[in-house]
Amino acid sequence: MCDFAVIAVLPERNIAAAVELKLGIAPWPRFGDQLQEGLRVLHDEFGQAGAPSAPKAYLAVGKERHEMQEFLDAEGVRLDYGPRQVLIEVIDCGSCINVSEA
């Protein structure tokens, strides 16, 4: 399971966000499996709710953020949220996620 799995309820949609934290370099594919499990739990619990949902997957790393994002983009890595495909966004540890922009 990922480190955090949360739902943000906005007026027109729900934001389903799975977040995995890695202090150093993130090992692939383990963190992908953990993020996938978080999205599965969120979809099972909230995916059938009345409001449309915007699924997000975040990998917060302490090192090599740009290299990891380039790897994920080059490999075309996507996660499942029900029938939808979700990109993984790599962010710096300690950064904020603004769900109003999701």
Tab-separated table of N, CA and C in Angstrom:
chain	number	residue	atom	x	y	z
A	1	MET	N	0.852	-1.181	0.000
A	1	MET	CA	0.000	0.000	0.000
A	1	MET	C	0.890	1.234	0.000
A	2	CYS	N	0.424	2.280	-0.633
A	2	CYS	CA	1.177	3.531	-0.677
A	2	CYS	C	1.168	4.197	0.695
A	3	ASP	N	1.974	5.237	0.849
A	3	ASP	CA	2.068	5.910	2.143
A	3	ASP	C	0.801	6.694	2.487
A	4	PHE	N	0.190	7.323	1.491
A	4	PHE	CA	-1.040	8.086	1.720
A	4	PHE	C	-2.002	7.831	0.580
A	5	ALA	N	-3.259	7.683	0.900
A	5	ALA	CA	-4.324	7.585	-0.099
A	5	ALA	C	-5.461	8.453	0.415
A	6	VAL	N	-5.765	9.523	-0.302
A	6	VAL	CA	-6.738	10.500	0.196
A	6	VAL	C	-7.743	10.884	-0.881
A	7	ILE	N	-8.887	11.367	-0.425
A	7	ILE	CA	-9.900	11.932	-1.306
A	7	ILE	C	-10.099	13.387	-0.916
A	8	ALA	N	-10.033	14.278	-1.885
A	8	ALA	CA	-10.369	15.688	-1.668
A	8	ALA	C	-11.693	15.929	-2.373
A	9	VAL	N	-12.669	16.423	-1.644
A	9	VAL	CA	-13.997	16.642	-2.205
A	9	VAL	C	-14.105	18.106	-2.625
A	10	LEU	N	-14.240	18.324	-3.923
A	10	LEU	CA	-14.404	19.654	-4.487
A	10	LEU	C	-15.833	19.782	-5.001
A	11	PRO	N	-16.314	20.995	-5.275
A	11	PRO	CA	-17.707	21.172	-5.674
A	11	PRO	C	-18.135	20.334	-6.884
A	12	GLU	N	-17.265	20.166	-7.878
A	12	GLU	CA	-17.684	19.475	-9.098
A	12	GLU	C	-17.058	18.107	-9.288
A	13	ARG	N	-16.104	17.761	-8.435
A	13	ARG	CA	-15.460	16.451	-8.597
A	13	ARG	C	-14.697	16.084	-7.322
A	14	ASN	N	-14.361	14.830	-7.240
A	14	ASN	CA	-13.507	14.326	-6.166
A	14	ASN	C	-12.102	14.119	-6.718
A	15	ILE	N	-11.094	14.433	-5.911
A	15	ILE	CA	-9.716	14.161	-6.284
A	15	ILE	C	-9.263	12.948	-5.492
A	16	ALA	N	-8.945	11.868	-6.165
A	16	ALA	CA	-8.425	10.662	-5.538
A	16	ALA	C	-6.916	10.674	-5.729
A	17	ALA	N	-6.159	10.783	-4.636
A	17	ALA	CA	-4.707	10.908	-4.741
A	17	ALA	C	-3.996	9.842	-3.932
A	18	ALA	N	-3.101	9.129	-4.586
A	18	ALA	CA	-2.222	8.172	-3.928
A	18	ALA	C	-0.823	8.785	-3.919
A	19	VAL	N	-0.158	8.724	-2.769
A	19	VAL	CA	1.156	9.341	-2.619
A	19	VAL	C	2.123	8.329	-2.020
A	20	GLU	N	3.261	8.167	-2.653
A	20	GLU	CA	4.330	7.311	-2.148
A	20	GLU	C	5.537	8.188	-1.850
A	21	LEU	N	6.123	8.030	-0.665
A	21	LEU	CA	7.271	8.822	-0.235
A	21	LEU	C	8.534	7.969	-0.235
A	22	LYS	N	9.604	8.506	-0.814
A	22	LYS	CA	10.905	7.842	-0.801
A	22	LYS	C	11.957	8.875	-0.441
A	23	LEU	N	12.706	8.619	0.631
A	23	LEU	CA	13.703	9.570	1.089
A	23	LEU	C	14.818	9.750	0.064
A	24	GLY	N	15.226	8.666	-0.539
A	24	GLY	CA	16.306	8.736	-1.521
A	24	GLY	C	15.784	8.429	-2.914
A	25	ILE	N	16.473	7.533	-3.585
A	25	ILE	CA	16.097	7.127	-4.933
A	25	ILE	C	14.989	6.070	-4.825
A	26	ALA	N	13.985	6.187	-5.656
A	26	ALA	CA	12.844	5.267	-5.597
A	26	ALA	C	13.127	3.997	-6.394
A	27	PRO	N	12.917	2.823	-5.791
A	27	PRO	CA	13.117	1.571	-6.526
A	27	PRO	C	11.915	1.263	-7.423
A	28	TRP	N	12.161	0.975	-8.676
A	28	TRP	CA	11.118	0.581	-9.615
A	28	TRP	C	11.212	-0.923	-9.795
A	29	PRO	N	10.150	-1.702	-9.817
A	29	PRO	CA	8.748	-1.306	-9.900
A	29	PRO	C	8.015	-1.293	-8.557
A	30	ARG	N	8.722	-1.481	-7.452
A	30	ARG	CA	8.030	-1.611	-6.159
A	30	ARG	C	7.135	-0.419	-5.850
A	31	PHE	N	7.625	0.811	-6.046
A	31	PHE	CA	6.777	1.952	-5.704
A	31	PHE	C	5.572	2.025	-6.625
A	32	GLY	N	5.710	1.549	-7.866
A	32	GLY	CA	4.570	1.513	-8.778
A	32	GLY	C	3.491	0.573	-8.288
A	33	ASP	N	3.918	-0.565	-7.754
A	33	ASP	CA	2.954	-1.520	-7.183
A	33	ASP	C	2.240	-0.918	-5.983
A	34	GLN	N	2.981	-0.172	-5.155
A	34	GLN	CA	2.383	0.437	-3.969
A	34	GLN	C	1.390	1.531	-4.354
A	35	LEU	N	1.744	2.359	-5.338
A	35	LEU	CA	0.820	3.389	-5.812
A	35	LEU	C	-0.412	2.753	-6.449
A	36	GLN	N	-0.209	1.680	-7.214
A	36	GLN	CA	-1.339	1.002	-7.849
A	36	GLN	C	-2.316	0.479	-6.806
A	37	GLU	N	-1.796	-0.080	-5.735
A	37	GLU	CA	-2.663	-0.604	-4.677
A	37	GLU	C	-3.449	0.525	-4.012
A	38	GLY	N	-2.808	1.666	-3.780
A	38	GLY	CA	-3.517	2.814	-3.212
A	38	GLY	C	-4.644	3.282	-4.112
A	39	LEU	N	-4.396	3.342	-5.423
A	39	LEU	CA	-5.441	3.749	-6.363
A	39	LEU	C	-6.574	2.723	-6.406
A	40	ARG	N	-6.227	1.446	-6.286
A	40	ARG	CA	-7.263	0.413	-6.285
A	40	ARG	C	-8.190	0.585	-5.086
A	41	VAL	N	-7.597	0.808	-3.917
A	41	VAL	CA	-8.405	1.001	-2.709
A	41	VAL	C	-9.293	2.232	-2.857
A	42	LEU	N	-8.738	3.329	-3.353
A	42	LEU	CA	-9.528	4.546	-3.543
A	42	LEU	C	-10.670	4.316	-4.519
A	43	HIS	N	-10.402	3.621	-5.609
A	43	HIS	CA	-11.454	3.361	-6.596
A	43	HIS	C	-12.533	2.461	-6.012
A	44	ASP	N	-12.111	1.436	-5.279
A	44	ASP	CA	-13.086	0.526	-4.666
A	44	ASP	C	-13.988	1.259	-3.680
A	45	GLU	N	-13.425	2.205	-2.954
A	45	GLU	CA	-14.192	2.917	-1.928
A	45	GLU	C	-14.970	4.111	-2.474
A	46	PHE	N	-14.377	4.840	-3.421
A	46	PHE	CA	-14.961	6.109	-3.849
A	46	PHE	C	-15.223	6.214	-5.347
A	47	GLY	N	-14.760	5.252	-6.128
A	47	GLY	CA	-14.872	5.338	-7.583
A	47	GLY	C	-16.296	5.310	-8.099
A	48	GLN	N	-17.217	4.791	-7.318
A	48	GLN	CA	-18.601	4.706	-7.747
A	48	GLN	C	-19.449	5.850	-7.200
A	49	ALA	N	-18.812	6.809	-6.524
A	49	ALA	CA	-19.550	7.948	-5.948
A	49	ALA	C	-20.161	8.791	-7.061
A	50	GLY	N	-21.134	9.611	-6.701
A	50	GLY	CA	-21.856	10.406	-7.689
A	50	GLY	C	-21.009	11.412	-8.431
A	51	ALA	N	-20.076	12.068	-7.766
A	51	ALA	CA	-19.248	13.085	-8.420
A	51	ALA	C	-18.169	12.420	-9.271
A	52	PRO	N	-17.859	13.003	-10.422
A	52	PRO	CA	-16.744	12.468	-11.203
A	52	PRO	C	-15.451	12.636	-10.414
A	53	SER	N	-14.525	11.713	-10.614
A	53	SER	CA	-13.280	11.795	-9.857
A	53	SER	C	-12.093	12.016	-10.778
A	54	ALA	N	-11.095	12.702	-10.248
A	54	ALA	CA	-9.850	12.961	-10.957
A	54	ALA	C	-8.745	12.222	-10.200
A	55	PRO	N	-8.332	11.057	-10.675
A	55	PRO	CA	-7.301	10.296	-9.972
A	55	PRO	C	-5.904	10.873	-10.215
A	56	LYS	N	-5.094	10.847	-9.171
A	56	LYS	CA	-3.720	11.343	-9.239
A	56	LYS	C	-2.810	10.360	-8.523
A	57	ALA	N	-1.582	10.218	-9.022
A	57	ALA	CA	-0.569	9.401	-8.363
A	57	ALA	C	0.707	10.225	-8.269
A	58	TYR	N	1.214	10.358	-7.055
A	58	TYR	CA	2.406	11.165	-6.809
A	58	TYR	C	3.493	10.313	-6.176
A	59	LEU	N	4.694	10.455	-6.697
A	59	LEU	CA	5.874	9.844	-6.107
A	59	LEU	C	6.745	10.982	-5.597
A	60	ALA	N	6.885	11.082	-4.274
A	60	ALA	CA	7.707	12.127	-3.673
A	60	ALA	C	9.073	11.532	-3.362
A	61	VAL	N	10.122	12.083	-3.973
A	61	VAL	CA	11.467	11.534	-3.819
A	61	VAL	C	12.420	12.586	-3.268
A	62	GLY	N	13.469	12.096	-2.641
A	62	GLY	CA	14.483	12.973	-2.092
A	62	GLY	C	15.653	13.170	-3.027
A	63	LYS	N	15.779	12.320	-4.042
A	63	LYS	CA	16.901	12.400	-4.974
A	63	LYS	C	16.433	12.041	-6.377
A	64	GLU	N	17.088	12.628	-7.351
A	64	GLU	CA	16.919	12.274	-8.765
A	64	GLU	C	15.479	12.371	-9.249
A	65	ARG	N	14.788	13.444	-8.864
A	65	ARG	CA	13.391	13.628	-9.275
A	65	ARG	C	13.258	13.688	-10.792
A	66	HIS	N	14.080	14.523	-11.428
A	66	HIS	CA	13.973	14.695	-12.883
A	66	HIS	C	14.287	13.397	-13.628
A	67	GLU	N	15.303	12.677	-13.159
A	67	GLU	CA	15.671	11.421	-13.808
A	67	GLU	C	14.540	10.397	-13.702
A	68	MET	N	13.902	10.341	-12.533
A	68	MET	CA	12.805	9.391	-12.356
A	68	MET	C	11.616	9.759	-13.234
A	69	GLN	N	11.286	11.052	-13.308
A	69	GLN	CA	10.164	11.470	-14.159
A	69	GLN	C	10.462	11.165	-15.618
A	70	GLU	N	11.679	11.405	-16.053
A	70	GLU	CA	12.059	11.101	-17.436
A	70	GLU	C	11.945	9.604	-17.715
A	71	PHE	N	12.361	8.772	-16.766
A	71	PHE	CA	12.255	7.326	-16.928
A	71	PHE	C	10.795	6.904	-17.076
A	72	LEU	N	9.933	7.390	-16.176
A	72	LEU	CA	8.518	7.017	-16.219
A	72	LEU	C	7.856	7.477	-17.516
A	73	ASP	N	8.196	8.682	-17.955
A	73	ASP	CA	7.634	9.204	-19.201
A	73	ASP	C	8.118	8.401	-20.405
A	74	ALA	N	9.418	8.100	-20.438
A	74	ALA	CA	9.986	7.359	-21.561
A	74	ALA	C	9.422	5.943	-21.654
A	75	GLU	N	9.172	5.335	-20.496
A	75	GLU	CA	8.630	3.971	-20.467
A	75	GLU	C	7.108	3.943	-20.642
A	76	GLY	N	6.482	5.114	-20.603
A	76	GLY	CA	5.024	5.163	-20.753
A	76	GLY	C	4.291	4.526	-19.585
A	77	VAL	N	4.835	4.659	-18.381
A	77	VAL	CA	4.242	4.022	-17.197
A	77	VAL	C	2.914	4.691	-16.860
A	78	ARG	N	1.883	3.875	-16.719
A	78	ARG	CA	0.549	4.325	-16.327
A	78	ARG	C	0.020	3.367	-15.270
A	79	LEU	N	-0.830	3.881	-14.395
A	79	LEU	CA	-1.488	3.062	-13.383
A	79	LEU	C	-2.981	3.047	-13.668
A	80	ASP	N	-3.675	2.079	-13.108
A	80	ASP	CA	-5.108	1.947	-13.335
A	80	ASP	C	-5.899	2.543	-12.178
A	81	TYR	N	-6.956	3.254	-12.531
A	81	TYR	CA	-7.968	3.699	-11.581
A	81	TYR	C	-9.285	3.283	-12.216
A	82	GLY	N	-9.707	2.061	-11.902
A	82	GLY	CA	-10.846	1.490	-12.621
A	82	GLY	C	-10.446	1.375	-14.092
A	83	PRO	N	-11.278	1.891	-15.009
A	83	PRO	CA	-10.954	1.813	-16.431
A	83	PRO	C	-10.016	2.926	-16.911
A	84	ARG	N	-9.695	3.866	-16.053
A	84	ARG	CA	-8.865	5.013	-16.442
A	84	ARG	C	-7.393	4.740	-16.221
A	85	GLN	N	-6.551	5.413	-17.007
A	85	GLN	CA	-5.103	5.335	-16.867
A	85	GLN	C	-4.599	6.613	-16.197
A	86	VAL	N	-3.663	6.462	-15.263
A	86	VAL	CA	-3.164	7.578	-14.465
A	86	VAL	C	-1.652	7.675	-14.627
A	87	LEU	N	-1.171	8.886	-14.893
A	87	LEU	CA	0.264	9.145	-14.935
A	87	LEU	C	0.800	9.286	-13.515
A	88	ILE	N	2.054	8.952	-13.316
A	88	ILE	CA	2.715	9.196	-12.041
A	88	ILE	C	3.463	10.518	-12.163
A	89	GLU	N	3.201	11.424	-11.237
A	89	GLU	CA	3.915	12.696	-11.198
A	89	GLU	C	4.954	12.621	-10.084
A	90	VAL	N	6.210	12.852	-10.441
A	90	VAL	CA	7.295	12.814	-9.468
A	90	VAL	C	7.474	14.216	-8.900
A	91	ILE	N	7.463	14.304	-7.576
A	91	ILE	CA	7.613	15.592	-6.895
A	91	ILE	C	8.717	15.478	-5.854
A	92	ASP	N	9.195	16.628	-5.385
A	92	ASP	CA	10.216	16.643	-4.342
A	92	ASP	C	9.577	16.362	-2.987
A	93	CYS	N	10.269	15.616	-2.134
A	93	CYS	CA	9.812	15.436	-0.763
A	93	CYS	C	9.677	16.803	-0.116
A	94	GLY	N	8.619	16.984	0.611
A	94	GLY	CA	8.373	18.256	1.286
A	94	GLY	C	7.613	19.261	0.466
A	95	SER	N	7.353	18.962	-0.799
A	95	SER	CA	6.587	19.888	-1.622
A	95	SER	C	5.092	19.707	-1.356
A	96	CYS	N	4.307	20.661	-1.806
A	96	CYS	CA	2.857	20.636	-1.591
A	96	CYS	C	2.145	20.154	-2.840
A	97	ILE	N	1.001	19.561	-2.627
A	97	ILE	CA	0.127	19.170	-3.727
A	97	ILE	C	-1.109	20.053	-3.639
A	98	ASN	N	-1.351	20.838	-4.686
A	98	ASN	CA	-2.492	21.731	-4.710
A	98	ASN	C	-3.635	21.035	-5.441
A	99	VAL	N	-4.582	20.484	-4.689
A	99	VAL	CA	-5.662	19.728	-5.319
A	99	VAL	C	-6.639	20.608	-6.080
A	100	SER	N	-6.636	21.913	-5.830
A	100	SER	CA	-7.538	22.791	-6.575
A	100	SER	C	-7.120	22.911	-8.039
A	101	GLU	N	-5.883	22.533	-8.357
A	101	GLU	CA	-5.401	22.574	-9.726
A	101	GLU	C	-5.471	21.215	-10.395
A	102	ALA	N	-5.944	20.210	-9.691
A	102	ALA	CA	-5.970	18.858	-10.222
A	102	ALA	C	-7.056	18.684	-11.259
